[in-house]
Coordinates of C-alpha atoms in Angstrom, one line a residue:
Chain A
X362 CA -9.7 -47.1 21.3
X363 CA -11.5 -46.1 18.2
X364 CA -14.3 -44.6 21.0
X365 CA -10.9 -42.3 22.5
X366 CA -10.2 -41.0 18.9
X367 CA -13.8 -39.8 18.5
X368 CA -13.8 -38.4 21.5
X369 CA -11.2 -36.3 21.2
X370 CA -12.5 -35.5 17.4
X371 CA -15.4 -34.9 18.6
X372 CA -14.0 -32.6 21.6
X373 CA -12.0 -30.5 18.6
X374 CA -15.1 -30.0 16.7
X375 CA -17.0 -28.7 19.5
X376 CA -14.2 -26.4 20.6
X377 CA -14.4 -25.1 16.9
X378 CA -18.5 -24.4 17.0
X379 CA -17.9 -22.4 20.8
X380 CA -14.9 -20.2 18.9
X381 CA -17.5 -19.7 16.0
X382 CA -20.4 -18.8 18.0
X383 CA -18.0 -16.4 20.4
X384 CA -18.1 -13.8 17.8
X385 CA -15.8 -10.5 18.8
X386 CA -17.8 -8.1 18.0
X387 CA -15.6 -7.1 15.4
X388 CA -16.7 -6.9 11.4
X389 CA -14.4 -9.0 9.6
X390 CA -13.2 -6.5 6.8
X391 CA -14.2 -3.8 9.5
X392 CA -12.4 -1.6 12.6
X393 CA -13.5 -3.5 15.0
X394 CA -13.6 0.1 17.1
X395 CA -16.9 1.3 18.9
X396 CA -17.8 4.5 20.2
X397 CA -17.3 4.2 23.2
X398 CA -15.0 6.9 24.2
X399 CA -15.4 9.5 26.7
X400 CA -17.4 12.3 25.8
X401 CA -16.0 15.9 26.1
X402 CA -17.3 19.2 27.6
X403 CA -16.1 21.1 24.3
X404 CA -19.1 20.8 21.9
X405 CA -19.9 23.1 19.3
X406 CA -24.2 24.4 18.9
X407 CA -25.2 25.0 15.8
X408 CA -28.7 26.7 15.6
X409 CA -28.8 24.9 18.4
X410 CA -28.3 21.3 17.3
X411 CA -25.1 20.3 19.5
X412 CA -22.7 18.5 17.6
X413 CA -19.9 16.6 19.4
X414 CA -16.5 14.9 17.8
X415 CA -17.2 11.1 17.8
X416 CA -21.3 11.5 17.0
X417 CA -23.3 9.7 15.2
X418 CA -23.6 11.8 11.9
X419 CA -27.0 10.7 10.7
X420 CA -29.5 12.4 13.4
X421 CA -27.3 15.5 13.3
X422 CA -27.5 15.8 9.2
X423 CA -31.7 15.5 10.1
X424 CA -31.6 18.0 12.2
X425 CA -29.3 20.8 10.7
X426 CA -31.2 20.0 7.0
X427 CA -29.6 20.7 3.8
X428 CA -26.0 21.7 3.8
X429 CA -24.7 24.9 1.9
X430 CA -22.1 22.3 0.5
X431 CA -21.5 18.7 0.7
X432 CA -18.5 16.4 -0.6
X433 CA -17.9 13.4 -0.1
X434 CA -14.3 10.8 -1.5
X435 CA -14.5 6.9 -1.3
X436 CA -11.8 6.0 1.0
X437 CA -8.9 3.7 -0.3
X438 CA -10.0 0.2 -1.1
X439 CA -13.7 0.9 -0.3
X440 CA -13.8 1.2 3.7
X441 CA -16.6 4.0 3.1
X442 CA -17.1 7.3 2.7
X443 CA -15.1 10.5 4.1
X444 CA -18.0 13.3 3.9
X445 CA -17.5 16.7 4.7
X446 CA -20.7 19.3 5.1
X447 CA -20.6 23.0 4.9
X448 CA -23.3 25.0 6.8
X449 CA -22.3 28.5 6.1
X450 CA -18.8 29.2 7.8
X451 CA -19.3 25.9 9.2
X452 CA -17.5 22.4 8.1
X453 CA -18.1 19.6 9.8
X454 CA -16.1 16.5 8.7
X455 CA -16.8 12.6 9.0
X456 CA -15.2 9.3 9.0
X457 CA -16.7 5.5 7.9
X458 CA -17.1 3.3 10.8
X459 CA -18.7 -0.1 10.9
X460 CA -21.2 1.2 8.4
X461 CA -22.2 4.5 10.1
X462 CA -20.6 8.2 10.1
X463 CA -18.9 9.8 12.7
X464 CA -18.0 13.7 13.5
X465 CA -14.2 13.6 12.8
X466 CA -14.0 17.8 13.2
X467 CA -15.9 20.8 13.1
X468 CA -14.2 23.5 11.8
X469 CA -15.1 27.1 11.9
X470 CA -14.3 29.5 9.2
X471 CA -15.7 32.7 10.0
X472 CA -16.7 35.7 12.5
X473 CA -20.3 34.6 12.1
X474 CA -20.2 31.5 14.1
X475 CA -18.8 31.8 17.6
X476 CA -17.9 28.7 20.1
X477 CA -20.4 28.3 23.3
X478 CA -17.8 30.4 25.0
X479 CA -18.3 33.2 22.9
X480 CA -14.7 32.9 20.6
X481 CA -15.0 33.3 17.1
X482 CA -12.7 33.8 14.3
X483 CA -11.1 37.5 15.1
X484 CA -10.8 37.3 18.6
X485 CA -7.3 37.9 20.9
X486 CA -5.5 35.6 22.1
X487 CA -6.4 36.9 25.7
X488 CA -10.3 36.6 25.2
X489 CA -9.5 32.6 24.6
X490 CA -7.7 32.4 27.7
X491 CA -10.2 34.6 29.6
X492 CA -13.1 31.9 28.3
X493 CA -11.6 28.8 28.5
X494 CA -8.1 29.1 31.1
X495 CA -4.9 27.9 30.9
X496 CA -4.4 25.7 27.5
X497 CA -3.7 22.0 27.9
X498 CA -0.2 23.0 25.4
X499 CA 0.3 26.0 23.2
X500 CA 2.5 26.9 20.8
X501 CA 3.3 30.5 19.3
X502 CA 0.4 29.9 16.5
X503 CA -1.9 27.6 18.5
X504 CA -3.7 27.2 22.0
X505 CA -5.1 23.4 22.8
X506 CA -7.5 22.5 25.3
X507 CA -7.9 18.8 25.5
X508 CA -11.0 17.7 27.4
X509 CA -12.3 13.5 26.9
X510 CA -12.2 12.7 23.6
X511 CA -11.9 16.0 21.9
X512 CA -9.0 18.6 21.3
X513 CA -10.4 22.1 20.8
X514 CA -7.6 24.3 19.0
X515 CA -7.4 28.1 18.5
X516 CA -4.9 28.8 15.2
X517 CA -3.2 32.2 16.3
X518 CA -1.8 34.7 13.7
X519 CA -0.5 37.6 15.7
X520 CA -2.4 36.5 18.5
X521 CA -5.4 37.2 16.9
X522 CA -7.5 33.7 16.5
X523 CA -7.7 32.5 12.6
X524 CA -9.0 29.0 12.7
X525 CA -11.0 27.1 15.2
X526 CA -11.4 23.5 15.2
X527 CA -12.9 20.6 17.2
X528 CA -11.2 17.4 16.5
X529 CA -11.9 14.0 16.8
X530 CA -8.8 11.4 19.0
X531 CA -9.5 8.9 16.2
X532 CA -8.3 11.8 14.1
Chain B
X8 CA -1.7 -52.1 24.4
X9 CA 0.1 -48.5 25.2
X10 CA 2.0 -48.5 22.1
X11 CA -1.2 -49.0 19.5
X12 CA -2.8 -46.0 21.7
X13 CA 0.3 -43.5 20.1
X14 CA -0.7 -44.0 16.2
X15 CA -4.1 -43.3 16.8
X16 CA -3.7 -40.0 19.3
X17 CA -1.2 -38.6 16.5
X18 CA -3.6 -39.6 13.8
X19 CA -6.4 -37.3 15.8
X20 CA -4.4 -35.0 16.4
X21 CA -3.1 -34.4 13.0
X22 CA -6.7 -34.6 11.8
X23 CA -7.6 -31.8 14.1
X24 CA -5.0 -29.4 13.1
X25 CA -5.9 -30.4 9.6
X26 CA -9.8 -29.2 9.8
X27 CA -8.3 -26.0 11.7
X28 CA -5.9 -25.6 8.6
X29 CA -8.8 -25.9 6.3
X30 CA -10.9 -23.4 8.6
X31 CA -8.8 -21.2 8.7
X32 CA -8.0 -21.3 4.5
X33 CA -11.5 -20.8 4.4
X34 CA -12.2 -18.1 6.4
X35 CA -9.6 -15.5 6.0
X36 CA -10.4 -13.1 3.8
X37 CA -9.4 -14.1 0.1
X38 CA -9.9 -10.2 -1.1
X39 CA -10.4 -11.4 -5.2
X40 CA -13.2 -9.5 -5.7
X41 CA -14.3 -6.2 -5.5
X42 CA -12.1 -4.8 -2.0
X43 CA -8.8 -6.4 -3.9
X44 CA -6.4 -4.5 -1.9
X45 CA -5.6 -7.3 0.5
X46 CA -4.0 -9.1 -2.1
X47 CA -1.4 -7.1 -3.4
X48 CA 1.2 -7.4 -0.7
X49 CA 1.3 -11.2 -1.2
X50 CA 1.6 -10.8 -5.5
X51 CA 4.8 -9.7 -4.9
X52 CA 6.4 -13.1 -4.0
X53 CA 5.4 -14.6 -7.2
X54 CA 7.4 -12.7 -9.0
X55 CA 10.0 -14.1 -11.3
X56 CA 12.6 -11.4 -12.1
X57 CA 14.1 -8.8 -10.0
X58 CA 13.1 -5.1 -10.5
X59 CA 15.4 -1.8 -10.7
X60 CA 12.9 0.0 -9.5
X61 CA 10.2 -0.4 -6.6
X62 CA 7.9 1.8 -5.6
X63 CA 6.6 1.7 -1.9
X64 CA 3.5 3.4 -0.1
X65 CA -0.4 3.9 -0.7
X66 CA -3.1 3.9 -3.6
X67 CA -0.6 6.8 -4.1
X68 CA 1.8 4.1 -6.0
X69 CA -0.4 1.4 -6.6
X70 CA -3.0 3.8 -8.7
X71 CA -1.1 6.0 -10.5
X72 CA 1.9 4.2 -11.8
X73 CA 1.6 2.0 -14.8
X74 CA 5.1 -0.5 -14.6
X75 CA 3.9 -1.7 -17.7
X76 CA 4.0 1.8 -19.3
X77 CA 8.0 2.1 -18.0
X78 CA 8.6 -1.7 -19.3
X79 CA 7.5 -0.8 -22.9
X80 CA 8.5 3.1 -23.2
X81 CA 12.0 2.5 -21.0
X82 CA 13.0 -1.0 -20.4
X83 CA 12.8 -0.4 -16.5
X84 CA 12.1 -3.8 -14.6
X85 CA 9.8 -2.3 -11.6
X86 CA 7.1 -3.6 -9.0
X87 CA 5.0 -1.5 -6.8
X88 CA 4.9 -2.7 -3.3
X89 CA 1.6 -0.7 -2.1
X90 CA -1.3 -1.7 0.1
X91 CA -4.3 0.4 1.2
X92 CA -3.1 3.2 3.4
X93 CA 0.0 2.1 4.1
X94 CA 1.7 3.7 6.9
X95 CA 5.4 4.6 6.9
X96 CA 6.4 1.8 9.5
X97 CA 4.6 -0.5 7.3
X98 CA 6.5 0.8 4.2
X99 CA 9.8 0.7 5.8
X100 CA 9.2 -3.0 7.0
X101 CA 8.3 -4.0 3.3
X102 CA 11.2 -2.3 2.6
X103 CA 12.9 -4.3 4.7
X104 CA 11.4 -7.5 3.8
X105 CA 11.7 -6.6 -0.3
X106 CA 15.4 -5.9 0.3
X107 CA 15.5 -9.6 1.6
X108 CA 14.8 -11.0 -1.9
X109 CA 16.6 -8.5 -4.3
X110 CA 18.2 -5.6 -4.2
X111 CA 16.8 -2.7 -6.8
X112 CA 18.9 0.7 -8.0
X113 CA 16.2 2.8 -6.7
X114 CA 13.1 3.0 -3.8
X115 CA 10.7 5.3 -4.7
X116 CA 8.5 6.6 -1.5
X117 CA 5.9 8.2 -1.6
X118 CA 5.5 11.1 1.7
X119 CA 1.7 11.3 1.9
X120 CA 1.4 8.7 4.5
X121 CA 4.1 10.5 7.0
X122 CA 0.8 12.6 8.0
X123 CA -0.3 9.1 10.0
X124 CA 1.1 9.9 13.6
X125 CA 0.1 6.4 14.9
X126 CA -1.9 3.2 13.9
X127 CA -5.3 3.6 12.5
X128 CA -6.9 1.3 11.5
X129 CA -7.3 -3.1 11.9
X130 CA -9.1 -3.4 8.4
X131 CA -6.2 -1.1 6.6
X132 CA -3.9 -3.4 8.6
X133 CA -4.8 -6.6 8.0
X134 CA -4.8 -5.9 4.3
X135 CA -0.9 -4.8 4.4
X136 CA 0.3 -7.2 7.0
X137 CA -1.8 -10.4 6.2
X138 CA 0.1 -10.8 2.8
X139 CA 3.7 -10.4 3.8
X140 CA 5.8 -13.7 4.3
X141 CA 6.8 -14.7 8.0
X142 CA 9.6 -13.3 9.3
X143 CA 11.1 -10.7 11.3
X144 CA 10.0 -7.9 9.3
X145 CA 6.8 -9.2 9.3
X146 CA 7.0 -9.7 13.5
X147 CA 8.2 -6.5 13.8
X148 CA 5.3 -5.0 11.3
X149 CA 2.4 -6.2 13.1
X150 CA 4.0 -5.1 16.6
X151 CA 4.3 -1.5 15.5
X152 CA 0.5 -1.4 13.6
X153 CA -1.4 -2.8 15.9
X154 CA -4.0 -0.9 17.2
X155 CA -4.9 -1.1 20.7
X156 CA -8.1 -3.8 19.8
X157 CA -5.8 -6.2 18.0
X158 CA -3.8 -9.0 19.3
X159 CA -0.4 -10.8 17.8
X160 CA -1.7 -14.3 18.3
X161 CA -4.6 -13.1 16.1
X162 CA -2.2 -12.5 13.0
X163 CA -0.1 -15.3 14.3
X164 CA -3.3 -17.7 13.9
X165 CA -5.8 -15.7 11.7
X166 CA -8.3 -17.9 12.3
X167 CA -8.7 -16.4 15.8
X168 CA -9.4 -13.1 14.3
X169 CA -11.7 -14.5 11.1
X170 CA -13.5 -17.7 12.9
X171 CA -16.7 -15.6 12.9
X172 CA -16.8 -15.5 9.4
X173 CA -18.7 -18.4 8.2
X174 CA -22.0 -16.1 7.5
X175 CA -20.1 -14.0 5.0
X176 CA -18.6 -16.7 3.1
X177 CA -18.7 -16.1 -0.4
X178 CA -17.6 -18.1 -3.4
X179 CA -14.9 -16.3 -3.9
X180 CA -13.8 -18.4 -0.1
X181 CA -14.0 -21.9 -1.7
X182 CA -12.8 -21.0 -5.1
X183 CA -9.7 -19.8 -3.5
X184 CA -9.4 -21.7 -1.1
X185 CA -5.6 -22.7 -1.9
X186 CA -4.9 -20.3 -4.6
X187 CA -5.6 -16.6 -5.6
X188 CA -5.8 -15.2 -9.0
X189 CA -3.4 -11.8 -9.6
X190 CA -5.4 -8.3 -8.7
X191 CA -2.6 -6.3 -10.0
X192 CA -0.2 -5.7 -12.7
X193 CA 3.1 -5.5 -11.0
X194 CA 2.0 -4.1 -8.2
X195 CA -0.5 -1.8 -10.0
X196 CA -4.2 -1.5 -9.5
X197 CA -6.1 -1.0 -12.5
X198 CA -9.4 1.2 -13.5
X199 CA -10.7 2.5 -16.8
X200 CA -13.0 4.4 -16.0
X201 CA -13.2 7.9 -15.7
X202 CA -14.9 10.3 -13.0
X203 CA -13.8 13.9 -13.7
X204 CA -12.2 16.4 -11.2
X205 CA -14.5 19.4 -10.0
X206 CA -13.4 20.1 -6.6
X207 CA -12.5 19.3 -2.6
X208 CA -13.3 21.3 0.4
X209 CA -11.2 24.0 1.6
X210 CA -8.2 23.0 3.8
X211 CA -8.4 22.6 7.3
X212 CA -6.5 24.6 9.3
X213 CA -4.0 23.0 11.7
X214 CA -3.0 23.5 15.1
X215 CA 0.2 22.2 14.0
X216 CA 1.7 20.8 10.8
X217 CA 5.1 19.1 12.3
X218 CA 4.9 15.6 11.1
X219 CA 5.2 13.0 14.3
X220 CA 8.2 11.2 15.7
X221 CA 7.1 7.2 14.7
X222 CA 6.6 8.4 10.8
X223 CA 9.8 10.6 10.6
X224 CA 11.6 8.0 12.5
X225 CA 10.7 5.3 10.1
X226 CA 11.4 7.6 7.3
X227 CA 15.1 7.5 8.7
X228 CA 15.4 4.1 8.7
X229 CA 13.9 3.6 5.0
X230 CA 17.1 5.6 4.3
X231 CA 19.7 4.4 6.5
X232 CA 18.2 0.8 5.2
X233 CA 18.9 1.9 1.6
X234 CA 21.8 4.1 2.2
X235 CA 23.3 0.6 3.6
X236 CA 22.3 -1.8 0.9
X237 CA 23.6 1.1 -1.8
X238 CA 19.8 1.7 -3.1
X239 CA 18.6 5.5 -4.0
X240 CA 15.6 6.1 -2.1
X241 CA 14.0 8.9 -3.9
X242 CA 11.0 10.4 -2.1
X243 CA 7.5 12.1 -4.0
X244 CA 4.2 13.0 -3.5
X245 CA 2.1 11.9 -6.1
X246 CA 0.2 14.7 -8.4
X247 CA -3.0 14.7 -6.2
X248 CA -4.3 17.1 -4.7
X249 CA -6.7 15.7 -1.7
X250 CA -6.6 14.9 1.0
X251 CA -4.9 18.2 0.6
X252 CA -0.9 18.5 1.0
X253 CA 0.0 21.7 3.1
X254 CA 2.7 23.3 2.5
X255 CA 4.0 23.2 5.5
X256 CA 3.8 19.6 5.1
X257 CA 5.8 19.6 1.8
X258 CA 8.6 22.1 3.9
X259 CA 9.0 19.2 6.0
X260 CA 9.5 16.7 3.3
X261 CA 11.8 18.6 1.4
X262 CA 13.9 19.4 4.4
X263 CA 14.5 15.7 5.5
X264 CA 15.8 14.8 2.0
X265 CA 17.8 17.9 1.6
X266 CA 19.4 16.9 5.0
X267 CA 19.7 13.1 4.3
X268 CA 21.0 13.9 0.8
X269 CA 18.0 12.3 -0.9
X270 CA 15.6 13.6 -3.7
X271 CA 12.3 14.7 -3.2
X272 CA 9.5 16.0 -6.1
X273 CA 6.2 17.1 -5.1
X274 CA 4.5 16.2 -8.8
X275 CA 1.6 18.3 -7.8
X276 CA 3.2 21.8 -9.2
X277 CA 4.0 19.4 -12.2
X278 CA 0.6 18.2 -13.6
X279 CA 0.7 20.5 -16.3
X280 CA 4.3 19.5 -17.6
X281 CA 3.0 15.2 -16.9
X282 CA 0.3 15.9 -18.9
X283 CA -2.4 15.0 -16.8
X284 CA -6.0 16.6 -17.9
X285 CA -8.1 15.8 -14.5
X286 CA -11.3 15.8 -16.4
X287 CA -10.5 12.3 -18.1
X288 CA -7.3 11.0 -16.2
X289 CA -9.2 9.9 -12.9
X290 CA -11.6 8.0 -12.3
X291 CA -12.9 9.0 -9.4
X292 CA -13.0 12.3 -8.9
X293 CA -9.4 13.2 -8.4
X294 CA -8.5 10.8 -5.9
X295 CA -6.5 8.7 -7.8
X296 CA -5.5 8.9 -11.5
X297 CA -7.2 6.2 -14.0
X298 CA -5.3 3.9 -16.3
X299 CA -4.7 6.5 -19.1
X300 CA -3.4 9.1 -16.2
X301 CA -1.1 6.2 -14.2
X302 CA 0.3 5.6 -18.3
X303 CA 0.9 9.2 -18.5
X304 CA 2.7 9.3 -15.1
X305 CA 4.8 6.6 -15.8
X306 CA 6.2 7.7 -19.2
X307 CA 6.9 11.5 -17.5
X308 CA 8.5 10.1 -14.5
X309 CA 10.4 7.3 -16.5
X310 CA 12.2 9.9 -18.6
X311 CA 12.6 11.8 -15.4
X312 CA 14.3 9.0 -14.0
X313 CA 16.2 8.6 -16.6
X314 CA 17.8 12.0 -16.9
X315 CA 19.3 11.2 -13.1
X316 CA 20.1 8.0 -12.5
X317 CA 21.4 5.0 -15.0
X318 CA 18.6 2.1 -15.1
X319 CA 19.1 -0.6 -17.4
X320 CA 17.2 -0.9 -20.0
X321 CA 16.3 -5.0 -20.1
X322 CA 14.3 -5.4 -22.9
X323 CA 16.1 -7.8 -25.1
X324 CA 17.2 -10.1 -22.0
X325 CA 15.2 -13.3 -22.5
X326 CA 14.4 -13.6 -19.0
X327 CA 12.8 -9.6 -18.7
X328 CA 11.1 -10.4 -22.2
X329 CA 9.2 -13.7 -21.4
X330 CA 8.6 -12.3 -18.3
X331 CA 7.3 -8.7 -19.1
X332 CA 5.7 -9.8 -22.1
X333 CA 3.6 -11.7 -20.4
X334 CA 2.9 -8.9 -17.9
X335 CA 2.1 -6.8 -20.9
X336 CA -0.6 -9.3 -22.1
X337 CA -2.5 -9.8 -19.1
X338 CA -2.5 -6.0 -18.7
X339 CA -3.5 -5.2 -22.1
X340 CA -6.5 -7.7 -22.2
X341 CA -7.6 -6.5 -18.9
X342 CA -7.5 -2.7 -19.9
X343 CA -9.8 -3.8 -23.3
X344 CA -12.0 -5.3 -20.7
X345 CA -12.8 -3.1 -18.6
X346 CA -12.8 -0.4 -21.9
X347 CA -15.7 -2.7 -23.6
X348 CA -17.6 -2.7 -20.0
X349 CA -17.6 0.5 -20.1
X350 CA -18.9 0.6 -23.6
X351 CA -21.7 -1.7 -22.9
X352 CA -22.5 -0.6 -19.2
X353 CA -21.7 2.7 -18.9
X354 CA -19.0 1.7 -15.8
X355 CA -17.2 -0.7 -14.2
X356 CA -19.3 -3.9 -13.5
X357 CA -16.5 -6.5 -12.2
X358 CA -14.0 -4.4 -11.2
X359 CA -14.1 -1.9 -8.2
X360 CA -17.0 -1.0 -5.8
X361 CA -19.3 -2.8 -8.4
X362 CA -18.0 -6.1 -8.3
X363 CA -20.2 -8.6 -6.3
X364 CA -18.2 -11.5 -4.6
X365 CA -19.3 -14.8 -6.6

């Protein structure tokens, strides 16, 4: 009888060491989320560093060197850091994941830094269709291409292109 | 023979629920230390009097109101029910669930959240959701903030989600192992220290500012919900300016209350008027506002307030007294400490970031 209980103590105990030693993956305070979504065809070269929504932050800060501006604010109850870097008429912004930063969006602010594609801050609305086709959706002051795990948008005034960004789907 | 074998099997198995209890105390998250956020949503059910006034949404509440400051300038009972990036189906179900235990004159909301389309993240979650008492707001809660890693079963039994925790245990796990000290003073999260204001990044532009369907929906409901049980919801946006609040965004806001008949004030334009110097009312950087800025707040928005609707002013009711002065106490001596930290340390050593787990 008393060898029965054991057992079945015993089987409990062990069944509590195998859930303890099948760890999720996930940090306990953390996410739990990996990169491990699809990459996209729109990426943005800088001096020729490409930088993609959803990379890893670090090697890209190495190889682009000092920013012209850098800020950084602790996010709410200390889950890390959002950062944002300015190269020129480039901002590139990041978000805090399992210790690491990732590319949230890269936004570009000025004539001086075009897409691959050849779009930059200035140009019709009919040079961003001619470059890139028919827009996943559009609106009267936006075009969208979504492509993987990145939206590219064109902000339209007029139909002339104001803003620019990449962004992020954990955005 | 058969009948002794029942006492024992029920004996076992009420052992092994037992050591999975006592795991699973141990290994959740206790939150006392440092990353305190996870406790506040659970503070709320020790509280002894009802409140005229709760506040509901993120470190947007819980940082830059003082209750304390509104108990002693105004006589206003209030409790913030805030939690780390709190999302607007998260503050309608606490709504939901505070209106199940009393029923205040006025909901104060704060908008900034309604830019969260969808859920975000586990961590934030857990730190809202964990806290709340069972029930069907709770249910209803985790359903509509999970994320598409988490499971129910895993809030349902927590020590699914936390088993792998036994490296990281701290003692901050045993200490509190059955019971948790209070993080916050009514609902308010406390710092000192002071971090000036000197800038944020430009805005980013955006493809398109129309706040999503699951936020405005739930924004609805918060008011149908009060509308119903007779409470004012009044909505604001805290006087902070980042992450930046577009204008479009504030168009939005100020729509919705104008056609649900609801107030809304953006404090941002107001800063002046409050009071608030951003070079010694934050404490870091401009995020939030420090102890001296969330006093300010309070007293402006209490006479505010005031000038609209008819609180009560319960100082003198034994009940509110004993109650608040105790409040009062525990806030004061907790204010002078972190005051003579700073003095001695030049910042915060055991509150905030600082603070190592014991």
């Amino acid at each position: 009888m008393k060898k029965r209980a054991l057992a079945m103590l015993a089987g409990a105990l062990t069944l509590g060491v195998l859930l303890a030693g099948c760890g999720s993956g996930k940090d306990a305070a953390g996410d739990g989320k990996q990169q491990t979504g699809p990459a996209s065809k729109y990426v943005f070269a800088l001096d020729g560093v490409e930088v993609a929504v959803n990379a890893d932050m670090a090697p890209l800060a190495e190889a682009l060197g000092e920013p012209s501006d850098y800020f950084e604010s602790e996010s709410c109850a200390f889950q890390g850091l959002d950062k944002v870097y300015t190269y020129g008429g480039v901002i590139i912004r990041t978000y805090p994941q399992d210790g690491k930063d990732y590319v949230l969006s890269v936004e570009l602010k000025d004539d001086a830094v075009p897409t691959r594609e050849g779009i930059y801050i200035g140009a019709d609305r009919e040079a961003v269709l001619a470059a890139y086709g028919q827009p996943t959706d559009e609106t009267a002051t936006a075009l969208r291409y979504v492509d993987g795990d990145c939206t590219l948008a064109f902000i339209l005034a007029e139909n002339m292109v104001t803003g620019i960004t990449y962004t992020s789907d954990a955005a | 023979m058969k009948g002794r074998r029942w006492p024992a099997a029920l004996g076992v198995a009420l052992g092994v629920l037992g050591i999975l209890y006592l795991a699973q105390r141990l290994l959740v998250p206790k939150y006392q230390t440092g990353v305190v956020e996870g406790s506040m949503v659970a503070e709320y059910y020790r509280e002894r009097v009802d409140h005229d006034l709760i506040f509901i949404g993120d470190c947007e509440v819980y940082e830059n109101f003082s209750p304390v400051t509104l108990w002693e300038d105004y006589g206003i009972s209030s409790y913030i029910r805030g939690s780390a990036q709190q999302l607007p189906w998260q503050s309608y179900y606490l709504l939901e669930d505070t209106l199940r235990h009393e029923t205040p004159k006025v909901v104060v909301y704060n908008v900034q959240a309604l830019r969260f389309s969808r859920p975000q993240s586990e961590a934030y979650n857990r730190m809202t959701i964990d806290g709340m008492r069972w029930g069907p707001a709770k249910v209803r809660c985790i359903l509509a903030s999970m994320t598409e890693d988490e499971h129910f079963i895993e809030y349902l039994f927590p020590l699914l989600r936390y088993h792998d925790r036994w490296g990281e245990l701290t003692g901050d796990d045993v200490e509190h192992l059955f019971a948790k000290d209070p993080v916050t003073h009514a609902g308010y999260y406390m710092r000192a220290d002071v971090k000036p204001q000197t800038g944020f990044p430009a805005p980013q532009a955006l493809a398109d500012y129309t706040f999503g369907d699951m936020p405005m929906d739930y924004l609805g409901r918060m008011a149908d919900l009060c509308r119903e049980k007779g409470v004012e919801l009044i909505l604001i946006k805290a006087p902070i300016e980042y992450p930046y609040w577009y204008d479009q965004w504030d168009g939005q806001a100020a729509a919705f209350a104008a056609e649900q008949g609801l107030t809304y004030l953006n404090l941002i334009p107001l800063r002046q008027e409050i009071g608030l110097d951003m070079t010694r009312d934050t404490y870091d950087a401009g995020l939030h506002l420090n102890v001296r800025g969330a006093e300010k707040l309070a007293a402006w928005f209490g006479g505010w307030l005031l000038e609209r609707i008819d609180l009560p002013d319960r100082r003198g009711e034994p009940a509110y007294d004993a109650v608040w002065e105790e409040k009062t106490a525990l806030y004061d001596a907790m204010k002078q400490q972190q005051y003579a930290e700073i003095e001695q340390y030049g910042e915060l050593v055991t509150f905030g970031a600082n603070a190592v787990e014991g």
